[in-house]
Coordinates of C-alpha atoms in Angstrom, one line a residue:
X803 CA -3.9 -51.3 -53.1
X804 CA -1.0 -53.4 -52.5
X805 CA -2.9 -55.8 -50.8
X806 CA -4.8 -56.2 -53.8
X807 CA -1.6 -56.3 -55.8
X808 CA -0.7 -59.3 -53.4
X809 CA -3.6 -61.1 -53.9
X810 CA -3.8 -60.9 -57.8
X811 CA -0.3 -61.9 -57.5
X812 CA -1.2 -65.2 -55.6
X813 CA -4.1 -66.1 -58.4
X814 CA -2.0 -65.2 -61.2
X815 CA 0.5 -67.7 -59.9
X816 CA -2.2 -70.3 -58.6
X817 CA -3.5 -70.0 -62.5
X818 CA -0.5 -70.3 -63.5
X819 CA 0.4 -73.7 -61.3
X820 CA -2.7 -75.3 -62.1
X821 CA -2.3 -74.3 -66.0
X822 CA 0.8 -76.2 -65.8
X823 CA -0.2 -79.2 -64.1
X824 CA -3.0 -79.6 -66.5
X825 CA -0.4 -79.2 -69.7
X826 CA 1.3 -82.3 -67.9
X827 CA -2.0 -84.4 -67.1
X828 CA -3.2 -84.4 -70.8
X829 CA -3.7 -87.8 -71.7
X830 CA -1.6 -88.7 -74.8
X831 CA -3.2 -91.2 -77.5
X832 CA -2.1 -94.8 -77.3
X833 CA -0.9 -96.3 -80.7
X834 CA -0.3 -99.8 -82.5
X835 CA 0.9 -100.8 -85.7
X836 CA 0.4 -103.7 -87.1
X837 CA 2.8 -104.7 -90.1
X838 CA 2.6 -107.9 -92.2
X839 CA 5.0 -109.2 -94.0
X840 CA 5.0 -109.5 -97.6
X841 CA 1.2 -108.8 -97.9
X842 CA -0.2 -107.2 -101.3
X843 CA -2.6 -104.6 -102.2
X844 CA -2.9 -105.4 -105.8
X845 CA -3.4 -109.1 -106.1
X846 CA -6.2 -109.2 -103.6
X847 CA -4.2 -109.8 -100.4
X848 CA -6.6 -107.6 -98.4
X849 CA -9.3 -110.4 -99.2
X850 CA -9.1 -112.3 -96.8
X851 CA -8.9 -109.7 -93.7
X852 CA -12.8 -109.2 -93.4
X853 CA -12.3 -108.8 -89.6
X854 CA -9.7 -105.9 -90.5
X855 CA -11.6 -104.0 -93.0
X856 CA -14.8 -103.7 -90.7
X857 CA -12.7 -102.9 -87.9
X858 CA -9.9 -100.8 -88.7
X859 CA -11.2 -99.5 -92.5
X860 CA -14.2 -99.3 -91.6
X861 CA -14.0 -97.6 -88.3
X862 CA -11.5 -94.8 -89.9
X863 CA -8.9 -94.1 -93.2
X864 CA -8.0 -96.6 -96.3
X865 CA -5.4 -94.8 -98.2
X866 CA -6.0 -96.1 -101.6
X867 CA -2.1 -94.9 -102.5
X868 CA 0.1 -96.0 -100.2
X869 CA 3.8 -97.2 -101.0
X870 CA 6.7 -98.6 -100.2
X871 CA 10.0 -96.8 -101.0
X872 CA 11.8 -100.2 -101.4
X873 CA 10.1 -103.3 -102.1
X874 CA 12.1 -105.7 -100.3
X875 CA 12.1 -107.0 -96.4
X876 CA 14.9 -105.6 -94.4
X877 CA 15.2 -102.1 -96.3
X878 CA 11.5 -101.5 -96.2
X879 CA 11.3 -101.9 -92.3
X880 CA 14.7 -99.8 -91.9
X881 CA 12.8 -97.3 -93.8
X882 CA 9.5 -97.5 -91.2
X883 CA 11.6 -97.3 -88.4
X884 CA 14.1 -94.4 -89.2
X885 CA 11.4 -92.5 -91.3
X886 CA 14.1 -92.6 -94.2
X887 CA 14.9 -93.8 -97.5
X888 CA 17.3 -96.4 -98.4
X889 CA 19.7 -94.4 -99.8
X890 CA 19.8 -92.5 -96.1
X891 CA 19.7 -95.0 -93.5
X892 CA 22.3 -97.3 -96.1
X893 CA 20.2 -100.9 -95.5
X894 CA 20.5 -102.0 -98.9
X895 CA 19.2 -105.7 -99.0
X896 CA 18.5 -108.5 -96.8
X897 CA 22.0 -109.4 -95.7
X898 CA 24.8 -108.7 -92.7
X899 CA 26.7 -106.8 -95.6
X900 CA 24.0 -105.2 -97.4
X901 CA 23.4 -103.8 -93.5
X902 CA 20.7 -105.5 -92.4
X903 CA 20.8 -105.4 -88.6
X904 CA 24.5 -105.1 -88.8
X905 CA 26.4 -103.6 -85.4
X906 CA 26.6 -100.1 -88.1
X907 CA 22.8 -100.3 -88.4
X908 CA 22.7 -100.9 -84.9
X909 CA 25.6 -97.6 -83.6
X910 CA 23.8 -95.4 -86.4
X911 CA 20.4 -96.0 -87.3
X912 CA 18.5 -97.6 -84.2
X913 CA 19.3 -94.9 -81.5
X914 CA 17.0 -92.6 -83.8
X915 CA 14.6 -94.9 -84.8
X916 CA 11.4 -93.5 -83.6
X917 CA 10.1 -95.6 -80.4
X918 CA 13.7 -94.5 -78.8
X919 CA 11.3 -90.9 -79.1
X920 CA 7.9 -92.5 -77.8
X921 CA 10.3 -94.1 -74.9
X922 CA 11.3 -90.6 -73.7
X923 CA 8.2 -89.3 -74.0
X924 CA 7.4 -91.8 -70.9
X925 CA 5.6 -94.3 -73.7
X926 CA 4.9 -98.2 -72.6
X927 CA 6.5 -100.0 -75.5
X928 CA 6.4 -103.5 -76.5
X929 CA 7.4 -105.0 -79.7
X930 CA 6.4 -108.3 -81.1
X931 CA 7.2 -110.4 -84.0
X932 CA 9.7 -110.3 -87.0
X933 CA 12.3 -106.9 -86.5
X934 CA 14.6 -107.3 -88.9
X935 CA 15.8 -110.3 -91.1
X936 CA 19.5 -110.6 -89.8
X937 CA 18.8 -110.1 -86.2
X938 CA 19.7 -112.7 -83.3
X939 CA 22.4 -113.9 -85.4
X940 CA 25.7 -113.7 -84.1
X941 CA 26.9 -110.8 -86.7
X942 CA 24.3 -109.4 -85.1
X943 CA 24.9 -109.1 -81.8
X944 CA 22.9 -112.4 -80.8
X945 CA 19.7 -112.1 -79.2
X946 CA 21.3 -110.4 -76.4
X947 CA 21.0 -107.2 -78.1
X948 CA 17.6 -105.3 -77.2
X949 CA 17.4 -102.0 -79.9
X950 CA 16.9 -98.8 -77.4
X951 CA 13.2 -97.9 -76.9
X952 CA 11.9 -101.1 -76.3
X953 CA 10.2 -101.6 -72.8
X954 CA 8.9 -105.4 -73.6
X955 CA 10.7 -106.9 -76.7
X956 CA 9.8 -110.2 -78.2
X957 CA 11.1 -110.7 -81.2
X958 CA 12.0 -113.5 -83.5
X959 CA 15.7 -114.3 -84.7
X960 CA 16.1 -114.3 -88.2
X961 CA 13.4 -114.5 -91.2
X962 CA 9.7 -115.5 -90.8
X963 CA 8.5 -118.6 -89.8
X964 CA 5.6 -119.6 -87.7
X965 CA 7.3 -122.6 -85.8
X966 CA 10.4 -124.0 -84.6
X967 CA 12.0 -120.8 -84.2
X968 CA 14.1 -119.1 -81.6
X969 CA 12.7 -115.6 -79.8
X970 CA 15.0 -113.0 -77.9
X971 CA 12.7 -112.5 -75.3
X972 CA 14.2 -108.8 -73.4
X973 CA 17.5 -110.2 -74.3
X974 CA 17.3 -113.9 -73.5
X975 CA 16.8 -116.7 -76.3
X976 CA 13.3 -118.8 -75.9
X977 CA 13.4 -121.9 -78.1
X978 CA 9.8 -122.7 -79.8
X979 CA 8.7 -125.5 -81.5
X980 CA 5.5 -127.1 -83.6
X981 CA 2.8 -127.3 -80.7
X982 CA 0.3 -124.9 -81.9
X983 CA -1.3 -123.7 -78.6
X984 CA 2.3 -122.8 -77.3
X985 CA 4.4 -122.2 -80.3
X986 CA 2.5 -120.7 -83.1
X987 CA 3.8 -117.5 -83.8
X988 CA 1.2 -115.4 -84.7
X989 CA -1.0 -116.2 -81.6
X990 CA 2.3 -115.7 -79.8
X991 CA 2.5 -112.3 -80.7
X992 CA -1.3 -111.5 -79.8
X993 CA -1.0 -113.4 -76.8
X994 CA 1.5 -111.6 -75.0
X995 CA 0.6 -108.5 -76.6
X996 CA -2.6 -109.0 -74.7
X997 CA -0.6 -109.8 -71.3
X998 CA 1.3 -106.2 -72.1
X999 CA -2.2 -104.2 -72.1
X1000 CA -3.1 -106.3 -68.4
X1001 CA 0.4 -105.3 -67.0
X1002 CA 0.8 -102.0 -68.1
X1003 CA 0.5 -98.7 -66.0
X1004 CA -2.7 -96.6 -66.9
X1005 CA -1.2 -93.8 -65.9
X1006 CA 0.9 -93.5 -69.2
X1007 CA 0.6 -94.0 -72.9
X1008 CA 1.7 -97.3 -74.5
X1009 CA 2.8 -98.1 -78.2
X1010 CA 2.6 -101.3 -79.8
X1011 CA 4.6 -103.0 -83.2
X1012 CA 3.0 -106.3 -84.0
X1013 CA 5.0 -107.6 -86.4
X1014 CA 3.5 -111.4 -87.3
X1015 CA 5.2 -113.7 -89.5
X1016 CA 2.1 -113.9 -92.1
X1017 CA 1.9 -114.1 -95.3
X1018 CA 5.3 -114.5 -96.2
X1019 CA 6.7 -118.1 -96.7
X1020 CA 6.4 -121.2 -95.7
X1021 CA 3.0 -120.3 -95.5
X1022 CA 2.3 -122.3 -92.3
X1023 CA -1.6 -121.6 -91.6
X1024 CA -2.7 -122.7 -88.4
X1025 CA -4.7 -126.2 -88.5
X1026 CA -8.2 -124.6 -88.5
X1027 CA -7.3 -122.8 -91.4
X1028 CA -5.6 -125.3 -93.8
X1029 CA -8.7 -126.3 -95.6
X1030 CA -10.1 -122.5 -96.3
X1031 CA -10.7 -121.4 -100.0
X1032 CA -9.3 -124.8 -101.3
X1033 CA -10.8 -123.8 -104.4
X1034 CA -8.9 -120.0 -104.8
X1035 CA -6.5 -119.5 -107.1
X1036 CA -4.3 -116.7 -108.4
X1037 CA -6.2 -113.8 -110.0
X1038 CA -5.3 -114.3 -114.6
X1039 CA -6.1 -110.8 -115.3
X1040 CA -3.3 -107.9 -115.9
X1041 CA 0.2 -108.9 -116.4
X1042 CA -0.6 -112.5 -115.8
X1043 CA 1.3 -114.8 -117.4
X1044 CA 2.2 -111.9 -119.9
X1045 CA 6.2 -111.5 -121.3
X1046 CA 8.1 -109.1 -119.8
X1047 CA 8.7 -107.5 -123.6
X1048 CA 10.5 -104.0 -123.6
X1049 CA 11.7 -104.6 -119.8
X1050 CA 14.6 -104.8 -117.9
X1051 CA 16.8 -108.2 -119.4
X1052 CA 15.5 -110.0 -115.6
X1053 CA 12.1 -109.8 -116.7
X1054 CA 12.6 -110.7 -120.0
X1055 CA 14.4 -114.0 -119.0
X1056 CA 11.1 -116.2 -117.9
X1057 CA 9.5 -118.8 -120.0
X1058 CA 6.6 -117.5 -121.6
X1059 CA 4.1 -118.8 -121.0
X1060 CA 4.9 -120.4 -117.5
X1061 CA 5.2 -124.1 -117.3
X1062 CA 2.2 -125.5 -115.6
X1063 CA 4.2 -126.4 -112.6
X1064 CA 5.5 -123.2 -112.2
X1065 CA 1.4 -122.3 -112.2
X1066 CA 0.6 -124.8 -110.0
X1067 CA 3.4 -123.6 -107.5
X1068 CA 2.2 -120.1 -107.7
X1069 CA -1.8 -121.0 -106.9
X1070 CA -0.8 -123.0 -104.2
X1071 CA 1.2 -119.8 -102.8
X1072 CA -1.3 -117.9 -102.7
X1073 CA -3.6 -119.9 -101.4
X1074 CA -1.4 -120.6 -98.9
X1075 CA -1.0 -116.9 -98.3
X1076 CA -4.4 -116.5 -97.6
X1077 CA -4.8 -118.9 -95.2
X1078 CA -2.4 -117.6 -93.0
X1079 CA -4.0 -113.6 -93.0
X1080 CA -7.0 -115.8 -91.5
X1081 CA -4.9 -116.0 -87.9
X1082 CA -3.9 -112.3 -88.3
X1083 CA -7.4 -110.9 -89.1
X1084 CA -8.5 -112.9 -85.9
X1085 CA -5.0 -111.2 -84.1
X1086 CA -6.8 -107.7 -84.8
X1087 CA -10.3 -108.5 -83.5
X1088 CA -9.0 -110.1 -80.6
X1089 CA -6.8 -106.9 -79.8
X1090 CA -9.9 -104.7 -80.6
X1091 CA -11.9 -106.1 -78.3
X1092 CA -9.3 -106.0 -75.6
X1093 CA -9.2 -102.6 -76.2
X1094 CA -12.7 -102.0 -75.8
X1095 CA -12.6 -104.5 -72.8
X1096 CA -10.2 -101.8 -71.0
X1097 CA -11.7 -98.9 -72.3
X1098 CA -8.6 -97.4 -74.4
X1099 CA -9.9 -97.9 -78.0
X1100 CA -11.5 -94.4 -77.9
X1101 CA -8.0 -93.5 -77.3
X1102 CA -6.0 -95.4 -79.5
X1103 CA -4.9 -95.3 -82.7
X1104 CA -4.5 -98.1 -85.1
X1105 CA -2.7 -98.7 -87.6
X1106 CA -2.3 -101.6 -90.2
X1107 CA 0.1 -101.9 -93.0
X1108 CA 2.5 -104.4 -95.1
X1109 CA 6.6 -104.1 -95.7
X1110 CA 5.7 -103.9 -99.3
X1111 CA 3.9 -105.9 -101.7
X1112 CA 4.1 -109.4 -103.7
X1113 CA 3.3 -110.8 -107.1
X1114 CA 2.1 -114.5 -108.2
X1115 CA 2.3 -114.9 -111.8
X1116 CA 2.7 -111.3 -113.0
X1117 CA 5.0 -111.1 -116.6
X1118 CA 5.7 -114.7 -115.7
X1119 CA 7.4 -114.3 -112.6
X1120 CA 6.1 -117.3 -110.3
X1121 CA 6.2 -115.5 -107.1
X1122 CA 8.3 -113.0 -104.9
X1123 CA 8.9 -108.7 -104.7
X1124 CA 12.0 -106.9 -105.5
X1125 CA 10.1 -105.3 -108.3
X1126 CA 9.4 -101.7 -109.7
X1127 CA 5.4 -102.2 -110.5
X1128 CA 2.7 -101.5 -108.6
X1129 CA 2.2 -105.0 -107.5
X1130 CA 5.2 -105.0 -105.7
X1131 CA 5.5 -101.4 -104.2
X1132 CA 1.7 -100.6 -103.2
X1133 CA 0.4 -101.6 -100.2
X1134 CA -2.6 -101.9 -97.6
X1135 CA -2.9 -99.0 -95.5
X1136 CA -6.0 -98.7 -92.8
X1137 CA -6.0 -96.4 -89.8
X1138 CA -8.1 -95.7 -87.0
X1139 CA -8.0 -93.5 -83.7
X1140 CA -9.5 -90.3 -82.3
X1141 CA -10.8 -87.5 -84.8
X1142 CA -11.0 -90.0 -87.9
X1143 CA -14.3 -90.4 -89.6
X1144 CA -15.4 -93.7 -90.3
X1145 CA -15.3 -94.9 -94.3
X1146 CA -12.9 -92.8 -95.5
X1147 CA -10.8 -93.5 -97.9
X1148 CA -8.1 -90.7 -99.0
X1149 CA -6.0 -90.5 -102.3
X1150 CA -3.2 -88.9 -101.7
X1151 CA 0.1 -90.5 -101.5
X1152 CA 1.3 -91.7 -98.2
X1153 CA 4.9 -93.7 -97.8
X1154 CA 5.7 -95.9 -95.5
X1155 CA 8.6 -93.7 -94.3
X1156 CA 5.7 -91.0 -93.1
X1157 CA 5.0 -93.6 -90.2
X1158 CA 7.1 -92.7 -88.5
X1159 CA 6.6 -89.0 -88.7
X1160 CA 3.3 -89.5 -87.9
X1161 CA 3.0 -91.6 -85.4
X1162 CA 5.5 -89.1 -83.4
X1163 CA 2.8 -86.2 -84.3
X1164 CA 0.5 -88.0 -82.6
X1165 CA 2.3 -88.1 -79.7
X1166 CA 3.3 -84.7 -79.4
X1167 CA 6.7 -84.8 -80.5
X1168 CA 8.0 -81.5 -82.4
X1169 CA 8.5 -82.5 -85.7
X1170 CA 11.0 -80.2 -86.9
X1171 CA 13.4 -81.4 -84.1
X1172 CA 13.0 -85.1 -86.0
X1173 CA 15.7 -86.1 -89.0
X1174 CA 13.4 -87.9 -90.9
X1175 CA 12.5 -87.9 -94.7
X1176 CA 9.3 -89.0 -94.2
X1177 CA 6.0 -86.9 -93.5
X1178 CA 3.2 -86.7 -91.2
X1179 CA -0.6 -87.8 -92.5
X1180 CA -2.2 -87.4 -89.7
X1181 CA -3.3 -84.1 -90.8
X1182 CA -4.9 -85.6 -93.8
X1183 CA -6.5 -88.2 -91.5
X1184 CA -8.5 -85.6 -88.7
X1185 CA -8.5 -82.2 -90.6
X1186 CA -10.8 -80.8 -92.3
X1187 CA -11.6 -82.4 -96.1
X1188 CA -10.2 -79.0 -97.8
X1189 CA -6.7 -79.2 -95.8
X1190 CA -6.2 -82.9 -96.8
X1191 CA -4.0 -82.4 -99.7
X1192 CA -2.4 -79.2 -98.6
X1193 CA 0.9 -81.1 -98.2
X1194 CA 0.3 -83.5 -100.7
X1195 CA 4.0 -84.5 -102.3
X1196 CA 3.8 -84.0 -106.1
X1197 CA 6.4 -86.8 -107.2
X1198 CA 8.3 -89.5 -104.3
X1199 CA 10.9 -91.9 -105.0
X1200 CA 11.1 -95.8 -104.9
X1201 CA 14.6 -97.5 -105.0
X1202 CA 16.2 -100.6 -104.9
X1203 CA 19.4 -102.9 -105.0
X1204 CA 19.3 -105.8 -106.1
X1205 CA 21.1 -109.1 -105.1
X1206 CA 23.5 -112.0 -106.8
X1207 CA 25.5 -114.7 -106.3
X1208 CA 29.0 -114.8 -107.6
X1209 CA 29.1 -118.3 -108.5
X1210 CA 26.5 -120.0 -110.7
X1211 CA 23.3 -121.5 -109.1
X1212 CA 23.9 -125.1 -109.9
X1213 CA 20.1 -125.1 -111.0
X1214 CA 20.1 -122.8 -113.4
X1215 CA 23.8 -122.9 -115.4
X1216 CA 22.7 -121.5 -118.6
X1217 CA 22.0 -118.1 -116.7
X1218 CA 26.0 -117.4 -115.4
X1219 CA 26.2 -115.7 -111.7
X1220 CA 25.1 -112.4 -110.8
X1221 CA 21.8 -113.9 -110.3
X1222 CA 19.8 -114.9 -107.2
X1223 CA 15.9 -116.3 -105.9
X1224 CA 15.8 -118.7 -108.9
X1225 CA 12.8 -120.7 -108.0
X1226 CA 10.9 -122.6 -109.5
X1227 CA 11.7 -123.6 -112.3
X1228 CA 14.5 -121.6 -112.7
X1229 CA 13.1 -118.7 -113.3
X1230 CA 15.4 -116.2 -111.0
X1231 CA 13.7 -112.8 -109.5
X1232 CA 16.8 -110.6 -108.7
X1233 CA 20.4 -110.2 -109.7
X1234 CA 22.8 -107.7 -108.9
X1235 CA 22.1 -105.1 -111.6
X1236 CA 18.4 -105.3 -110.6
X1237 CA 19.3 -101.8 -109.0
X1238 CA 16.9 -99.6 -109.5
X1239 CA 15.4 -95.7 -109.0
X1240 CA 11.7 -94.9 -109.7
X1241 CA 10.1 -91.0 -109.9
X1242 CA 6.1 -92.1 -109.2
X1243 CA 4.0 -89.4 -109.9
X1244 CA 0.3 -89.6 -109.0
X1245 CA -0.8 -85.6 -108.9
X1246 CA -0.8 -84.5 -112.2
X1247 CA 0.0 -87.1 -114.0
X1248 CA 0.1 -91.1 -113.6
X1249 CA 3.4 -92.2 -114.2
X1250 CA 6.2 -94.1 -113.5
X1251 CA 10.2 -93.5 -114.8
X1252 CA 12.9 -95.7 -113.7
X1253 CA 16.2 -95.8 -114.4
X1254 CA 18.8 -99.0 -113.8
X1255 CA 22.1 -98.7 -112.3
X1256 CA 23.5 -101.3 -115.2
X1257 CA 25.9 -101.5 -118.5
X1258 CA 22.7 -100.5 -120.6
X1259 CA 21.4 -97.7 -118.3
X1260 CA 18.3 -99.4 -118.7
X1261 CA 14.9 -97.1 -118.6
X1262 CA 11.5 -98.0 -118.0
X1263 CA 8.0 -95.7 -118.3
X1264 CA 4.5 -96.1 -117.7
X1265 CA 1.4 -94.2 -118.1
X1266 CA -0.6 -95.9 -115.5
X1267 CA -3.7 -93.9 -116.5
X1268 CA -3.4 -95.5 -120.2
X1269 CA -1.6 -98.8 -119.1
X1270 CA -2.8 -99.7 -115.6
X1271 CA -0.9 -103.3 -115.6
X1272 CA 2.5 -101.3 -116.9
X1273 CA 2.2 -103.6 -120.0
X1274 CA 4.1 -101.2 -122.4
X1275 CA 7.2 -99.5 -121.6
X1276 CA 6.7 -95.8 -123.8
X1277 CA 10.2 -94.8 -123.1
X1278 CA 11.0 -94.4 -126.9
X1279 CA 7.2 -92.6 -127.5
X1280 CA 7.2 -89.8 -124.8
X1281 CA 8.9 -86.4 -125.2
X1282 CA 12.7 -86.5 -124.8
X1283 CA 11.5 -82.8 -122.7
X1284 CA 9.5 -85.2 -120.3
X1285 CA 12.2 -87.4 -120.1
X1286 CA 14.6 -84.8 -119.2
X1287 CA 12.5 -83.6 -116.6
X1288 CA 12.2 -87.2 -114.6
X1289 CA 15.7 -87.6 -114.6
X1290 CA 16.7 -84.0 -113.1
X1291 CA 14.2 -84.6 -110.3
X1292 CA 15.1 -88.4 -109.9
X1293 CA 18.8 -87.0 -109.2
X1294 CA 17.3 -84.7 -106.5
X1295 CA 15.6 -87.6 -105.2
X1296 CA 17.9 -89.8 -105.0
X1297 CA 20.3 -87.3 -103.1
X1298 CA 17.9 -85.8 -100.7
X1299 CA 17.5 -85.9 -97.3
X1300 CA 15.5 -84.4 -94.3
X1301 CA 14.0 -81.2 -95.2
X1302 CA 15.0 -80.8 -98.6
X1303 CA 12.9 -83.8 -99.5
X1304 CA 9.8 -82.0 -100.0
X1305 CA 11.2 -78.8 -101.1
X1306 CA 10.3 -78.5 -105.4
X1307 CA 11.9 -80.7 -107.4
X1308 CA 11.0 -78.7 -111.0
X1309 CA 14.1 -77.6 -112.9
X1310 CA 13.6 -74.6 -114.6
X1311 CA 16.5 -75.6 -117.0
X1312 CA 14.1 -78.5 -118.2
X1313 CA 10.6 -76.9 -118.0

């Protein structure tokens, strides 16, 4: 008997061995995202990316309602990479003292962003492209500076451009200039984001930011592409061209209607815009087929996004974001990778600050060890169809502050400071009481209620299922009740964090 005893012993502790040196040799999923810069959903900015659609869309998810919680640059990538909302990782514009990039951003925010997770989890990281748009300088830290999590790290100093720019490369500055085999910088990105996937180690997992430069300005397309869709011009329908009546005073300022050179600026843009998506729809078939090439697309998941969204022309603003309507805050989201079907396109709200949250559930990482705001879709994306919207958030916020200049913009006189981006034609897109906090509701009802941090205490409300272009403001036709009940859970929002940001917002003081 005890020799038996002695030898279940042994198996049980063999079984046990081998158990655990399976648990270790499971083969985590690869991932990439891909994030443009400044790219629309609305305005037809997905157009253009044929390759994408077929590849990515095609091949898995299109989330039909995916958002930005801040529609500007720097604020919306802080949010990608922390998983939170402005008013929780405190990036509140583009500049050194609106926290972009600063050495605060840089003690606080970056050691939890969520490679610095991957990179623990023995993740292959590389980063290309635009980070963030006060990085590299010398407020900055210079391009010395290398955020933790990063294995390979190429990435440009400063704002987009697609030449004559400078690169940290792992910590060391690279000078480019305008030869296009060497220098353009979306082809730089693919390129040595290929060279990664030849130098890396099988033997682990890698993760992947792409960030190129495309389509935000100077709209630089490569050579082949700067005689494509000579003949495309801004879509009139909508809010095009239309008076910004019974909005905030900024969008009641431009002429109406535009000036034809202010049209003639604004369909150049965005043909211009387009031209340069060409080089990044080729940047995801080439990567595609690398995949393939090496036999990890099976095992990867990819995912393609924007920072936020971008108008041309909409209530006579020529063209920028910074905005509270849906041309400005929605944006492209395509995802493919192990478990999702092809063609399927889901409705339920995703954020950009559940990126992060679900890119580290696909790695493994226990989410409720993670202090993010955000939430994971990847549930939505590989369960099954009647589990999709089982966490489906009733109501998010969007939020925003704006920017000004003290002094007047010797351009535009008549308008006093306080404002900024007047171009052309002086028609200025921001100012610093174009601060702003939207509730956007989607589940049981379409709206949109936003309320400005100025002397007026400015609102703004939409029924998007009546008013899809967000034509009339119905603040003075709904129920003061309803009104009532956006603002308590707007205050909820707007203080949230972690956790509580999916507990119930409903008041039962105002229901």
């Amino acid at each position: 008997m005890a020799s038996a005893r002695v030898v279940s012993t042994c198996l049980f502790v063999a079984l046990l061995t081998c158990t655990l040196r399976c648990s270790q040799c499971v083969k985590l999923s690869n991932i990439i995202l891909i994030l443009t810069d400044d790219q629309d959903v609305e305005m037809g900015g997905m157009t253009p990316m044929k390759k994408t659609k077929a590849l990515i869309g095609d091949a898995g998810v299109t989330f039909s309602n995916a958002f930005t919680v801040t529609p500007l640059c720097c604020p919306s990538r802080s949010s990608i990479l922390t998983g939170k909302y402005p008013h929780n990782h405190l990036v509140r514009n583009n500049s050194i003292s609106g926290n972009c990039s600063s050495t605060t951003w840089q003690k606080e925010a970056e050691p939890f962003a969520f490679p610095v997770y991957l990179n623990k989890l023995r993740y292959q990281t590389f980063y290309g492209g635009k980070y963030l748009n006060q990085y590299g300088s010398k407020d900055a830290g210079g391009v010395g500076h290398v955020p933790p999590g990063w294995d390979q790290w190429h990435a440009l100093v400063g704002n987009s451009k697609y030449y004559n720019y400078t690169l940290s490369a792992n910590g060391k500055e690279e000078k480019h200039g305008d030869n296009y085999e060497k220098d353009y910088l979306t082809d730089l990105v693919l390129n040595r984001s290929l060279h990664f996937l030849e130098e890396r180690s099988p033997s682990h997992p890698f993760f992947m930011m792409l960030c190129p430069p495309s389509p935000h300005s100077p709209w630089t397309a490569a050579p082949h592409y700067q005689q494509t869709f000579s003949d495309v011009k801004a879509p009139r329908n909508g809010s095009f061209n239309m008076p910004g009546k019974g909005k905030h005073w900024l969008l009641r300022q431009p002429a109406n209607p535009m000036p034809n050179s202010s049209v003639e600026y604004l369909d150049n843009a965005y043909r211009r815009r387009w031209q340069t998506l060409l080089s990044v729809d080729d940047m995801v078939e080439q990567l595609i087929n690398k995949l393939d090439s090496i036999k990890e697309l099976s095992n990867t998941y990819i995912f393609y996004t924007s920072d936020h969204g971008y108008h041309t022309g909409q209530f006579s603003l020529p063209i920028d974001k910074r905005q509270l309507y849906e041309f400005d805050i929605r944006i492209p989201l395509l995802v493919r990778g192990p478990g999702i079907k092809p063609k399927l396109t889901l409705q339920s709200p995703v954020l950009n600050i559940d990126l992060s949250m679900t890119i580290l559930d696909i790695a493994g990482v226990n989410l409720s060890t993670v202090n993010m705001d955000g939430q994971s879709f990847l549930p939505q994306m590989v369960s099954a169809p009647s589990l999709r919207n089982g966490t489906e958030r009733p109501f998010f916020l969007v939020e925003y502050t704006g920017e000004g200049h003290s002094s007047e913009d010797p351009s535009c006189p008549k308008l006093g400071p306080g404002l900024a981006e007047c171009f052309p034609d002086c028609v200025c897109e921001d100012a610093f009481n174009n601060t702003y906090a939207c509730v956007r509701t989607l589940k049981d009802a379409n709206l949109q209620y936003c309320e400005f941090a100025d002397n007026e205490s400015f609102v703004e409300v939409y029924n998007l299922t009546s008013d899809p272009h967000q034509l009339e403001n119905i603040v003075k036709k709904v129920d003061p009740a309803l009104l009532q009940i956006m603002n308590q859970r707007l205050i909820k929002l707007e203080s949230c964090t972690g956790d509580t940001v999916f507990v119930p917002l409903y008041d039962t003081n105002v229901e």
